[in-house]
């Protein structure tokens, strides 16, 4: 069992930036891609970004390309999501995800989820 703990959410004005972090309860790396999803009340959880276990490959949802950047530090079991030029439509609960495979994309299904962190972008 792996627990994922997110941090870094909050309230920011449109055009601002936030950095989310997610730390796993045990060291991850080999065969574990990681990623971020987001969800609004009453809607499905949507893919935001994913990063391969070595960190050399990244994938992004169309709505965040060029504004959000995912990275990871396997030495501390942490994945980051740098969010720039935030827009009100980015408002959502953001969930960290761990995959039981080395590479993941928008159609991949995570094995573990974090508890979520709220991001609110005001106009």
mmCIF file of C-alpha atoms in Angstrom:
data_model
loop_
_atom_site.group_PDB
_atom_site.id
_atom_site.type_symbol
_atom_site.label_atom_id
_atom_site.label_comp_id
_atom_site.label_asym_id
_atom_site.label_seq_id
_atom_site.Cartn_x
_atom_site.Cartn_y
_atom_site.Cartn_z
ATOM 1 C CA UNK A 1 0.000 0.000 0.000
ATOM 2 C CA UNK A 2 1.247 3.472 -0.900
ATOM 3 C CA UNK A 3 -0.070 6.714 0.530
ATOM 4 C CA UNK A 4 0.242 9.897 -1.512
ATOM 5 C CA UNK A 5 0.128 13.239 0.272
ATOM 6 C CA UNK A 6 -0.415 16.423 -1.730
ATOM 7 C CA UNK A 7 0.394 19.963 -0.687
ATOM 8 C CA UNK A 8 0.629 23.411 -2.254
ATOM 9 C CA UNK A 9 -2.964 24.138 -3.159
ATOM 10 C CA UNK A 10 -4.607 27.460 -2.357
ATOM 11 C CA UNK A 11 -6.204 30.575 -3.752
ATOM 12 C CA UNK A 12 -4.497 32.634 -6.444
ATOM 13 C CA UNK A 13 -5.495 35.373 -8.844
ATOM 14 C CA UNK A 14 -5.748 34.728 -12.558
ATOM 15 C CA UNK A 15 -2.327 34.916 -14.176
ATOM 16 C CA UNK A 16 -0.593 33.741 -11.025
ATOM 17 C CA UNK A 17 1.335 30.557 -10.269
ATOM 18 C CA UNK A 18 1.189 27.688 -7.809
ATOM 19 C CA UNK A 19 3.363 24.645 -7.253
ATOM 20 C CA UNK A 20 1.832 21.404 -6.087
ATOM 21 C CA UNK A 21 3.842 18.648 -4.431
ATOM 22 C CA UNK A 22 3.010 15.018 -3.812
ATOM 23 C CA UNK A 23 5.118 12.723 -1.657
ATOM 24 C CA UNK A 24 4.731 8.961 -1.544
ATOM 25 C CA UNK A 25 4.881 7.050 1.741
ATOM 26 C CA UNK A 26 7.618 4.848 0.326
ATOM 27 C CA UNK A 27 10.272 5.456 -2.260
ATOM 28 C CA UNK A 28 9.010 5.151 -5.811
ATOM 29 C CA UNK A 29 10.894 5.009 -9.049
ATOM 30 C CA UNK A 30 11.257 1.827 -10.975
ATOM 31 C CA UNK A 31 8.069 0.996 -12.867
ATOM 32 C CA UNK A 32 6.091 3.825 -11.277
ATOM 33 C CA UNK A 33 4.971 6.663 -13.495
ATOM 34 C CA UNK A 34 3.242 9.456 -11.581
ATOM 35 C CA UNK A 35 0.752 12.087 -12.557
ATOM 36 C CA UNK A 36 -1.893 14.642 -11.700
ATOM 37 C CA UNK A 37 -5.625 14.750 -12.348
ATOM 38 C CA UNK A 38 -8.254 17.327 -11.446
ATOM 39 C CA UNK A 39 -11.942 17.206 -10.694
ATOM 40 C CA UNK A 40 -14.866 19.570 -10.328
ATOM 41 C CA UNK A 41 -17.964 18.647 -8.272
ATOM 42 C CA UNK A 42 -20.271 16.430 -10.284
ATOM 43 C CA UNK A 43 -17.745 15.878 -13.027
ATOM 44 C CA UNK A 44 -15.328 13.104 -13.928
ATOM 45 C CA UNK A 45 -11.727 13.265 -12.828
ATOM 46 C CA UNK A 46 -9.681 14.560 -15.753
ATOM 47 C CA UNK A 47 -6.080 13.959 -16.729
ATOM 48 C CA UNK A 48 -3.674 16.858 -16.276
ATOM 49 C CA UNK A 49 -0.141 15.495 -16.626
ATOM 50 C CA UNK A 50 2.022 12.401 -16.222
ATOM 51 C CA UNK A 51 5.746 11.730 -15.951
ATOM 52 C CA UNK A 52 7.675 8.518 -16.563
ATOM 53 C CA UNK A 53 9.541 6.748 -13.781
ATOM 54 C CA UNK A 54 12.888 8.184 -14.887
ATOM 55 C CA UNK A 55 11.389 11.580 -15.575
ATOM 56 C CA UNK A 56 12.510 11.725 -19.188
ATOM 57 C CA UNK A 57 9.023 11.552 -20.669
ATOM 58 C CA UNK A 58 6.068 13.835 -19.876
ATOM 59 C CA UNK A 59 2.513 14.068 -21.168
ATOM 60 C CA UNK A 60 -0.015 16.875 -20.703
ATOM 61 C CA UNK A 61 -3.706 17.458 -21.178
ATOM 62 C CA UNK A 62 -4.503 19.869 -23.992
ATOM 63 C CA UNK A 63 -5.889 22.550 -21.698
ATOM 64 C CA UNK A 64 -2.673 22.892 -19.682
ATOM 65 C CA UNK A 65 0.032 22.460 -22.328
ATOM 66 C CA UNK A 66 2.601 25.233 -22.199
ATOM 67 C CA UNK A 67 1.372 26.446 -18.776
ATOM 68 C CA UNK A 68 1.807 23.457 -16.448
ATOM 69 C CA UNK A 69 5.011 21.490 -15.978
ATOM 70 C CA UNK A 70 5.425 18.181 -14.170
ATOM 71 C CA UNK A 71 8.675 16.984 -12.629
ATOM 72 C CA UNK A 72 9.822 14.455 -10.046
ATOM 73 C CA UNK A 73 12.584 13.744 -7.572
ATOM 74 C CA UNK A 74 12.857 10.010 -7.007
ATOM 75 C CA UNK A 75 15.392 10.435 -4.219
ATOM 76 C CA UNK A 76 12.605 11.801 -2.023
ATOM 77 C CA UNK A 77 9.642 10.123 -3.710
ATOM 78 C CA UNK A 78 8.037 13.400 -4.754
ATOM 79 C CA UNK A 79 6.311 14.644 -7.886
ATOM 80 C CA UNK A 80 5.681 18.321 -8.574
ATOM 81 C CA UNK A 81 3.246 20.274 -10.716
ATOM 82 C CA UNK A 82 4.271 23.826 -11.543
ATOM 83 C CA UNK A 83 1.194 25.730 -12.654
ATOM 84 C CA UNK A 84 1.724 29.060 -14.422
ATOM 85 C CA UNK A 85 -0.623 31.589 -15.994
ATOM 86 C CA UNK A 86 -3.497 30.135 -14.014
ATOM 87 C CA UNK A 87 -7.033 30.701 -15.258
ATOM 88 C CA UNK A 88 -10.382 30.541 -13.425
ATOM 89 C CA UNK A 89 -11.181 27.361 -15.377
ATOM 90 C CA UNK A 90 -8.195 25.695 -13.675
ATOM 91 C CA UNK A 91 -10.133 25.803 -10.404
ATOM 92 C CA UNK A 92 -10.580 22.220 -9.176
ATOM 93 C CA UNK A 93 -9.438 19.650 -6.663
ATOM 94 C CA UNK A 94 -6.099 18.297 -7.871
ATOM 95 C CA UNK A 95 -5.219 14.656 -7.226
ATOM 96 C CA UNK A 96 -1.821 13.027 -7.308
ATOM 97 C CA UNK A 97 -1.655 9.599 -8.923
ATOM 98 C CA UNK A 98 0.759 6.665 -8.941
ATOM 99 C CA UNK A 99 0.763 4.153 -11.796
ATOM 100 C CA UNK A 100 1.994 0.557 -11.634
ATOM 101 C CA UNK A 101 3.776 0.976 -14.939
ATOM 102 C CA UNK A 102 6.852 2.956 -16.009
ATOM 103 C CA UNK A 103 5.067 5.155 -18.563
ATOM 104 C CA UNK A 104 1.558 6.601 -18.448
ATOM 105 C CA UNK A 105 -0.677 8.812 -20.527
ATOM 106 C CA UNK A 106 -4.135 10.312 -20.500
ATOM 107 C CA UNK A 107 -5.832 6.931 -20.854
ATOM 108 C CA UNK A 108 -3.766 5.160 -18.194
ATOM 109 C CA UNK A 109 -5.449 4.189 -14.960
ATOM 110 C CA UNK A 110 -3.659 4.957 -11.701
ATOM 111 C CA UNK A 111 -3.226 2.395 -8.955
ATOM 112 C CA UNK A 112 -3.107 4.871 -6.081
ATOM 113 C CA UNK A 113 -4.618 8.305 -5.489
ATOM 114 C CA UNK A 114 -3.834 11.102 -3.098
ATOM 115 C CA UNK A 115 -6.511 12.776 -1.005
ATOM 116 C CA UNK A 116 -6.659 15.869 -3.210
ATOM 117 C CA UNK A 117 -5.783 19.532 -2.767
ATOM 118 C CA UNK A 118 -8.012 22.465 -3.685
ATOM 119 C CA UNK A 119 -6.819 25.037 -6.208
ATOM 120 C CA UNK A 120 -8.980 28.127 -6.635
ATOM 121 C CA UNK A 121 -8.224 30.770 -9.260
ATOM 122 C CA UNK A 122 -10.092 34.049 -8.923
ATOM 123 C CA UNK A 123 -10.825 36.265 -11.904
#
